[in-house]
Short mmCIF file of C-alpha atoms in Angstrom, two decimals:
data_model
loop_
_atom_site.label_atom_id
_atom_site.label_comp_id
_atom_site.label_asym_id
_atom_site.label_seq_id
_atom_site.Cartn_x
_atom_site.Cartn_y
_atom_site.Cartn_z
CA MET A 19 -98.40 208.95 139.90
CA ASP A 20 -95.10 208.98 141.71
CA ALA A 21 -92.72 206.23 142.75
CA GLY A 22 -93.82 204.90 146.12
CA ASP A 23 -97.51 205.76 145.61
CA LYS A 24 -99.90 203.02 146.67
CA ILE A 25 -102.48 201.72 144.22
CA PRO A 26 -105.85 202.15 145.97
CA GLU A 27 -107.00 198.72 147.12
CA LEU A 28 -109.71 197.10 145.06
CA LYS A 29 -111.98 194.76 147.00
CA VAL A 30 -114.49 192.55 145.21
CA THR A 31 -116.49 189.54 146.37
CA PRO A 32 -117.40 187.15 143.54
CA ASP A 33 -120.98 185.94 143.82
CA ALA A 34 -122.29 182.47 142.99
CA TYR A 35 -123.38 183.47 139.48
CA LEU A 36 -120.17 185.21 138.45
CA PRO A 37 -118.56 182.11 136.88
CA HIS A 38 -121.67 181.57 134.75
CA ARG A 39 -121.71 185.19 133.59
CA TYR A 40 -117.99 185.13 132.85
CA ALA A 41 -118.29 181.80 131.02
CA GLY A 42 -120.91 183.35 128.76
CA ALA A 43 -118.82 186.45 128.13
CA SER A 44 -115.53 184.59 127.57
CA GLY A 45 -116.72 181.38 125.97
CA ASP A 46 -114.84 179.37 128.64
CA PHE A 47 -117.39 176.81 129.82
CA ASN A 48 -114.86 174.52 131.50
CA PRO A 49 -116.97 172.60 134.06
CA ILE A 50 -114.52 173.34 136.91
CA HIS A 51 -115.98 176.86 136.81
CA ILE A 52 -119.68 176.13 136.41
CA ASP A 53 -120.43 172.60 137.68
CA GLU A 54 -120.01 172.14 141.45
CA GLN A 55 -120.13 168.34 141.40
CA PHE A 56 -117.68 168.05 138.52
CA ALA A 57 -115.23 170.37 140.30
CA LYS A 58 -115.42 168.27 143.45
CA ASN A 59 -115.06 165.03 141.48
CA VAL A 60 -111.73 166.24 140.07
CA GLY A 61 -110.40 167.13 143.53
CA LEU A 62 -111.23 170.82 143.79
CA PRO A 63 -113.01 172.30 146.82
CA GLY A 64 -115.85 173.34 144.53
CA ARG A 65 -116.24 175.61 141.52
CA ILE A 66 -113.28 177.94 141.07
CA LEU A 67 -113.05 181.34 139.45
CA HIS A 68 -111.70 181.85 135.96
CA GLY A 69 -108.09 182.96 136.25
CA LEU A 70 -108.57 185.58 133.55
CA TRP A 71 -111.46 187.13 135.51
CA THR A 72 -109.12 187.45 138.48
CA MET A 73 -106.48 188.99 136.22
CA ALA A 74 -109.11 191.44 135.01
CA GLN A 75 -109.56 192.61 138.61
CA VAL A 76 -105.83 193.33 138.77
CA ALA A 77 -106.10 195.29 135.53
CA ARG A 78 -109.12 197.14 136.93
CA ALA A 79 -107.23 198.19 140.07
CA HIS A 80 -104.41 199.62 137.95
CA THR A 81 -106.63 201.38 135.43
CA GLU A 82 -108.80 202.93 138.15
CA ALA A 83 -105.63 204.23 139.83
CA ALA A 84 -104.25 205.60 136.56
CA GLY A 85 -107.45 207.24 135.32
CA GLY A 86 -108.94 204.81 132.83
CA PRO A 87 -108.37 201.71 130.70
CA ASP A 88 -106.57 203.71 128.02
CA LYS A 89 -103.72 204.24 130.51
CA LEU A 90 -102.79 200.54 130.70
CA GLY A 91 -99.98 199.78 128.28
CA ARG A 92 -98.95 196.34 129.50
CA LEU A 93 -99.88 193.88 132.23
CA THR A 94 -98.24 190.64 133.24
CA VAL A 95 -99.24 188.40 136.15
CA GLN A 96 -98.28 185.10 137.73
CA PHE A 97 -101.24 182.89 138.62
CA ARG A 98 -100.40 181.26 141.94
CA GLY A 99 -103.66 180.03 143.43
CA MET A 100 -107.30 179.26 142.83
CA GLY A 101 -109.92 181.89 143.45
CA VAL A 102 -113.14 180.70 145.06
CA ILE A 103 -116.66 182.04 145.10
CA GLY A 104 -117.97 184.07 148.02
CA GLU A 105 -114.62 185.18 149.49
CA GLU A 106 -113.47 188.77 149.11
CA ILE A 107 -110.50 189.37 146.82
CA THR A 108 -108.21 192.31 147.55
CA VAL A 109 -105.89 193.74 144.92
CA SER A 110 -103.11 195.95 146.29
CA GLY A 111 -99.88 197.34 144.97
CA SER A 112 -97.64 200.33 144.49
CA VAL A 113 -95.78 202.34 141.89
CA ASP A 114 -92.13 201.33 141.68
CA ALA A 115 -90.81 203.83 139.17
CA VAL A 116 -91.83 206.59 136.79
CA ASP A 117 -89.83 207.20 133.64
CA GLY A 118 -90.77 209.47 130.75
CA GLY A 119 -94.46 209.56 131.58
CA THR A 120 -94.76 205.81 132.14
CA ALA A 121 -95.27 204.40 135.62
CA THR A 122 -94.33 200.83 136.46
CA ALA A 123 -96.46 199.34 139.22
CA HIS A 124 -96.48 195.97 140.94
CA SER A 125 -99.42 194.33 142.66
CA GLU A 126 -100.98 191.11 143.84
CA ALA A 127 -104.44 189.69 144.45
CA GLU A 128 -105.14 188.01 147.77
CA GLN A 129 -108.12 185.94 148.88
CA ALA A 130 -108.53 184.50 152.37
CA GLY A 131 -104.82 184.81 153.08
CA ASN A 132 -103.77 183.23 149.77
CA ARG A 133 -101.98 185.29 147.15
CA ILE A 134 -103.79 184.02 144.06
CA ILE A 135 -102.00 186.43 141.73
CA ARG A 136 -98.43 187.46 142.48
CA ASN A 137 -95.82 189.61 140.83
CA ALA A 138 -98.26 191.50 138.62
CA GLU A 139 -96.52 194.28 136.73
CA ALA A 140 -98.32 197.05 134.91
CA GLU A 141 -97.06 199.87 132.74
CA LEU A 142 -99.33 202.90 133.03
CA SER A 143 -99.15 206.07 131.02
CA GLU A 144 -99.67 209.37 132.77
#
């Protein structure tokens, strides 16, 4: 990886059952993720994605670009929006710097024109 290189875009469309599967895997059964009526009753447009699942997609984009999960040394993100079911999410970014075998990359996740994760920063070993 070299400074200025683009991270290959990762595109994923969460299906209707994803929040249930992720709830089972993570133990996060908050009803805003799995109960449509509850989510609407608390003012949401419907069930929303788990933020940590969305963060995992950012991590996935970086690790696929770097050659595997063992290459990810650190990842920070800013959650800035709600992800919804059925709309494609695109993770994009680029390498800012390379120093001593460690690349620093920045990215974001966008869904339907909304940047739901911003200012993600990953340190990737080469």
